[in-house]
Amino acid sequence: MSIDLHMHSNFSDGALPPEDLVAICARNGVKLMSLTDHDTMAGAKSCRAAAEAAGIAFIPGIEISSQFAGTGIHVVGLGIDPESDGLTKFLSGTAGKRLKRGEEMDRKLAACGIHGALEGALGFADHATSLSRTHFALWLLESGHVKTYQEAFDKYLKPGRPAYARVEWPTVAESVRFIVSEGGTAVLAHPGRYEFSADWMRDALLDDFQKAGGLAIEVTSGSQSRVSDIVFAEKARERGFLASTGSDWHSERSPRPSPGMQPTIPKDLTPVWTRFGFPADFC
C-alpha cells in the first residue's frame, strides 16, 4: 500500500526519529503518509520537512488516547494544525497521566516479582512525556522477563493482565469533537483490536464515534487481523464511513508490517485521503 496514515516516531513510542521513519517510507514506495504519534504532534514539523524532501505527500496527524465503556480506544486526527493553541490546551495534563500510569504499572510489576520497571521503561523513552506500555514491553523483553515483545502485553500489560493500569482519558466523543473543532478528520484506529465483553458494544462504539462527528475508520491496519479488515470494510459500507489505512508501525521488534506494507483498502470504498485533495486512486 503506497499510503500509510498511521505510524509512530520516537516522539511517542516509536523506535525512530521522524527523519528515519520517512526514509523507510521512501524505501517502501509510500506516496502519502501521516505521522500519528500518541497524544503529541511534536514530531510533525520535522516529519513534514523530511517527507517533502523525499517527495512524499504529508498529512499532519495525531493518535489521541480515549476511552469508551471502560475500554481504551484510539482516535486518529488527520489534518490538525500542530501549532494550534487548542491542541496544546486539549493535551494539557497528558504527560502527567502517562507518568502516573507508569508508576502504577511499576508497582504492579513489583508485586509480580519484577523490579525496576519504571526506570527501565524510561530508559527506552526518548521523550519521557510520552511514556507508554510499549516502553515497558521493550524493557521486559530486554531484561529477559519475556521471550517476545508481544508476550509482554499478553502476559502483563493488556487489560485484564496483572500490570495493566487504567488512565482516565477523554471519551471517544470528546476526542472526536475536539478533532472536528480543529478542522480535522476523525478516524477510528484499528477497530478490530478492541476487546469488549459483548459484541453489541462494538456497534455502540461505532454509533458513538459517528454521532460525535467521526467520519472514517481504519479498514486495514497492521495491528488488527485480516478477518477484522474484512469485517470493518463491511461496517464502512453499511454505515457510510470513509476508509483509512495504516501500518501502525512502531519498530522492527514488532511483528506489524513495515510502513506502507499493510493490506490495501477495498476499491469500492471511498478513501479518507480524498478529503485532503488527493484522488481516490492516488495509491
Coordinates of C-alpha atoms in Angstrom, one line a residue:
M1 CA 0.0 0.0 0.0
S2 CA 1.6 3.3 -1.1
I3 CA -0.4 5.2 1.5
D4 CA 0.1 4.9 5.2
L5 CA -1.8 7.2 7.6
H6 CA -0.9 5.6 10.9
M7 CA 2.7 5.3 12.2
H8 CA 4.8 6.3 15.2
S9 CA 8.2 8.0 15.8
N10 CA 10.3 8.3 18.9
F11 CA 8.3 11.4 19.9
S12 CA 5.9 8.9 21.3
D13 CA 6.6 5.1 21.4
G14 CA 8.2 4.5 18.1
A15 CA 11.8 3.5 17.8
L16 CA 13.0 6.0 15.2
P17 CA 13.1 9.8 14.8
P18 CA 10.8 11.1 12.1
E19 CA 13.5 11.6 9.5
D20 CA 14.5 7.9 9.7
L21 CA 10.8 6.9 9.6
V22 CA 10.4 8.9 6.4
A23 CA 13.5 7.1 4.9
I24 CA 11.7 3.7 5.4
C25 CA 8.6 5.1 3.8
A26 CA 10.6 6.3 0.8
R27 CA 12.3 2.9 0.5
N28 CA 8.9 1.2 0.6
G29 CA 7.4 3.4 -2.1
V30 CA 5.0 5.3 0.2
K31 CA 3.5 8.3 -1.7
L32 CA 1.4 9.7 1.1
M33 CA 2.0 9.5 4.9
S34 CA 0.9 10.7 8.2
L35 CA 2.8 10.7 11.5
T36 CA 0.3 9.8 14.2
D37 CA 2.2 9.8 17.5
H38 CA 0.3 9.2 20.7
D39 CA -1.0 12.5 22.2
T40 CA 1.6 14.7 20.7
M41 CA 2.4 16.4 17.4
A42 CA 5.9 17.4 18.4
G43 CA 7.4 15.5 15.5
A44 CA 5.1 16.8 12.8
K45 CA 7.3 19.7 11.7
S46 CA 10.5 17.7 11.1
C47 CA 8.5 14.8 9.6
R48 CA 6.8 17.1 7.1
A49 CA 10.2 18.6 6.1
A50 CA 11.7 15.2 5.6
A51 CA 8.7 13.9 3.7
E52 CA 8.7 16.9 1.4
A53 CA 12.4 16.4 0.7
A54 CA 11.8 12.8 -0.2
G55 CA 8.9 13.6 -2.5
I56 CA 6.2 12.1 -0.1
A57 CA 2.9 14.0 0.4
F58 CA 2.2 14.6 4.1
I59 CA -0.9 15.0 6.2
P60 CA -0.3 16.0 9.9
G61 CA -1.8 13.6 12.3
I62 CA -2.1 12.5 15.9
E63 CA -3.4 9.5 17.8
I64 CA -5.5 10.5 20.8
S65 CA -5.8 8.2 23.7
S66 CA -9.5 7.9 24.5
Q67 CA -12.0 5.7 26.3
F68 CA -15.4 4.1 25.7
A69 CA -17.3 2.0 28.2
G70 CA -14.2 1.5 30.3
T71 CA -12.1 0.4 27.3
G72 CA -9.1 2.2 25.9
I73 CA -9.8 3.4 22.4
H74 CA -7.5 5.3 20.0
V75 CA -8.8 8.1 17.7
V76 CA -6.6 9.4 14.9
G77 CA -7.0 13.0 14.0
L78 CA -5.9 13.9 10.5
G79 CA -5.3 17.5 9.2
I80 CA -4.9 19.2 12.6
D81 CA -2.5 22.2 12.9
P82 CA 0.4 21.1 15.1
E83 CA 0.8 24.7 16.3
S84 CA -2.8 25.1 17.4
D85 CA -3.4 26.6 20.8
G86 CA -6.5 24.4 21.0
L87 CA -4.3 21.3 20.7
T88 CA -2.0 22.5 23.5
K89 CA -5.0 23.0 25.7
F90 CA -6.6 19.7 24.9
L91 CA -3.4 17.7 25.6
S92 CA -2.5 19.5 28.8
G93 CA -2.0 17.0 31.6
T94 CA -1.4 14.1 29.3
A95 CA 2.2 13.7 30.2
G96 CA 1.3 13.7 33.9
K97 CA -1.3 11.0 33.3
R98 CA 1.3 8.8 31.5
L99 CA 3.8 9.1 34.3
K100 CA 1.2 8.3 36.9
R101 CA 0.2 5.2 35.0
G102 CA 3.8 4.2 34.7
E103 CA 4.3 4.5 38.4
E104 CA 1.2 2.3 38.9
M105 CA 2.5 -0.3 36.4
D106 CA 5.8 -0.3 38.2
R107 CA 4.1 -1.1 41.5
K108 CA 2.1 -3.9 39.9
L109 CA 5.1 -5.4 38.2
A110 CA 6.9 -5.3 41.5
A111 CA 4.0 -7.2 43.0
C112 CA 4.7 -9.9 40.4
G113 CA 8.4 -10.0 41.5
I114 CA 9.7 -7.8 38.7
H115 CA 11.5 -4.7 40.0
G116 CA 13.0 -1.6 38.3
A117 CA 10.4 -1.5 35.5
L118 CA 9.7 2.3 35.6
E119 CA 13.4 3.2 35.5
G120 CA 14.0 0.6 32.8
A121 CA 11.0 1.8 30.7
L122 CA 12.1 5.4 30.9
G123 CA 15.4 4.3 29.5
F124 CA 13.6 3.3 26.3
A125 CA 11.6 6.5 26.1
D126 CA 13.4 9.2 24.1
H127 CA 10.8 11.6 25.4
A128 CA 9.7 10.8 29.0
T129 CA 6.5 12.8 28.5
S130 CA 5.3 10.1 26.1
L131 CA 6.0 7.1 28.4
S132 CA 3.8 4.2 27.3
R133 CA 3.2 0.5 27.6
T134 CA 5.5 0.0 24.6
H135 CA 8.5 1.2 26.7
F136 CA 7.6 -1.2 29.5
A137 CA 7.3 -4.0 26.9
L138 CA 10.7 -3.3 25.5
W139 CA 12.3 -3.3 28.9
L140 CA 10.6 -6.6 29.9
L141 CA 11.9 -8.1 26.7
E142 CA 15.5 -6.7 27.0
S143 CA 15.7 -7.7 30.7
G144 CA 14.6 -11.3 29.9
H145 CA 11.3 -11.3 31.7
V146 CA 9.5 -12.3 28.4
K147 CA 10.7 -14.0 25.3
T148 CA 8.9 -11.8 22.8
Y149 CA 7.6 -8.3 22.6
Q150 CA 4.0 -9.4 22.2
E151 CA 4.4 -11.7 25.2
A152 CA 4.9 -8.6 27.4
F153 CA 1.4 -7.4 26.5
D154 CA -0.2 -10.8 26.6
K155 CA 1.3 -11.7 30.0
Y156 CA 1.4 -8.4 31.8
L157 CA 0.3 -5.2 30.0
K158 CA -3.0 -5.8 28.3
P159 CA -6.4 -5.0 30.0
G160 CA -7.1 -7.8 32.5
R161 CA -3.4 -8.7 32.9
P162 CA -1.6 -8.1 36.3
A163 CA 0.3 -5.0 35.4
Y164 CA -2.3 -3.2 33.4
A165 CA -3.2 0.3 34.7
R166 CA -6.2 2.4 33.5
V167 CA -6.0 6.1 32.7
E168 CA -8.9 8.5 32.6
W169 CA -8.5 9.6 29.0
P170 CA -11.1 11.8 27.3
T171 CA -14.1 9.9 26.0
V172 CA -14.2 9.0 22.3
A173 CA -16.9 11.6 21.8
E174 CA -14.8 14.3 23.4
S175 CA -11.8 13.4 21.3
V176 CA -13.8 13.4 18.1
R177 CA -15.5 16.7 18.9
F178 CA -12.1 18.2 19.5
I179 CA -10.7 17.0 16.2
V180 CA -13.7 18.3 14.4
S181 CA -13.4 21.7 16.2
E182 CA -9.8 21.9 14.9
G183 CA -10.9 21.3 11.3
G184 CA -9.5 17.8 11.3
T185 CA -11.0 14.4 10.3
A186 CA -11.5 11.9 13.0
V187 CA -10.6 8.3 12.2
L188 CA -11.3 5.3 14.5
A189 CA -8.0 3.5 14.7
H190 CA -7.7 -0.3 14.4
P191 CA -11.3 -1.0 15.3
G192 CA -10.8 -4.8 15.3
R193 CA -8.3 -4.6 18.1
Y194 CA -10.6 -3.6 20.9
E195 CA -11.8 -6.3 23.3
F196 CA -15.4 -5.9 24.6
S197 CA -17.4 -8.1 26.8
A198 CA -20.3 -8.2 24.3
D199 CA -20.4 -7.9 20.5
W200 CA -23.1 -5.2 20.6
M201 CA -20.6 -2.9 22.3
R202 CA -18.5 -2.6 19.2
D203 CA -21.5 -1.3 17.2
A204 CA -22.3 1.0 20.1
L205 CA -18.7 2.4 19.8
L206 CA -19.3 3.0 16.1
D207 CA -22.6 4.7 16.9
D208 CA -20.9 7.0 19.5
F209 CA -18.0 7.8 17.2
Q210 CA -20.2 8.6 14.2
K211 CA -22.7 10.7 16.2
A212 CA -19.9 12.8 17.5
G213 CA -18.7 13.6 14.0
G214 CA -16.3 10.7 13.3
L215 CA -16.0 10.2 9.5
A216 CA -13.6 7.3 8.9
I217 CA -12.4 4.0 10.2
E218 CA -9.2 2.1 9.6
V219 CA -10.4 -0.8 7.4
T220 CA -6.9 -2.1 7.0
S221 CA -4.4 -1.9 9.9
G222 CA -1.1 -3.5 10.7
S223 CA -2.4 -4.0 14.2
Q224 CA -5.6 -5.9 13.5
S225 CA -6.2 -9.3 11.9
R226 CA -7.1 -9.8 8.3
V227 CA -10.5 -11.1 9.4
S228 CA -11.1 -7.8 11.2
D229 CA -10.1 -5.9 7.9
I230 CA -13.0 -7.7 6.2
V231 CA -15.4 -7.1 9.0
F232 CA -14.7 -3.4 9.2
A233 CA -14.7 -2.9 5.5
E234 CA -18.2 -4.1 5.6
K235 CA -19.0 -1.8 8.5
A236 CA -17.7 1.1 6.4
R237 CA -20.1 0.1 3.6
E238 CA -23.1 -0.3 5.9
R239 CA -22.5 3.0 7.8
G240 CA -21.0 5.2 5.1
F241 CA -17.6 5.6 6.7
L242 CA -14.6 6.7 4.7
A243 CA -11.8 4.2 4.6
S244 CA -8.4 4.8 6.2
T245 CA -5.4 2.6 6.4
G246 CA -2.1 2.4 8.3
S247 CA 0.7 0.0 9.3
D248 CA 0.6 1.3 13.0
W249 CA 4.4 0.8 12.8
H250 CA 6.5 1.3 15.9
S251 CA 9.7 -0.6 15.5
E252 CA 11.3 -3.6 13.9
R253 CA 10.8 -5.5 17.1
S254 CA 7.1 -5.6 16.4
P255 CA 5.6 -8.2 14.0
R256 CA 3.5 -5.5 12.4
P257 CA 4.2 -4.7 8.7
S258 CA 6.7 -2.0 7.8
P259 CA 5.3 1.4 6.8
G260 CA 3.2 1.1 3.7
M261 CA 3.2 -2.7 3.7
Q262 CA -0.2 -3.2 5.3
P263 CA -3.0 -4.5 3.0
T264 CA -4.8 -2.3 0.5
I265 CA -8.3 -1.0 1.2
P266 CA -11.1 -2.4 -1.0
K267 CA -11.6 -0.4 -4.2
D268 CA -15.3 0.1 -3.7
L269 CA -14.8 2.2 -0.5
T270 CA -14.1 6.0 -0.6
P271 CA -10.7 6.6 0.9
V272 CA -10.2 9.3 3.6
W273 CA -7.4 11.0 1.7
T274 CA -9.9 12.4 -0.8
R275 CA -10.9 14.9 2.0
F276 CA -7.4 16.3 1.6
G277 CA -7.5 16.8 -2.2
F278 CA -5.9 13.6 -3.2
P279 CA -7.6 11.4 -5.8
A280 CA -9.1 8.1 -4.7
D281 CA -6.6 6.2 -6.9
F282 CA -3.6 8.2 -5.6
C283 CA -2.2 4.9 -4.3

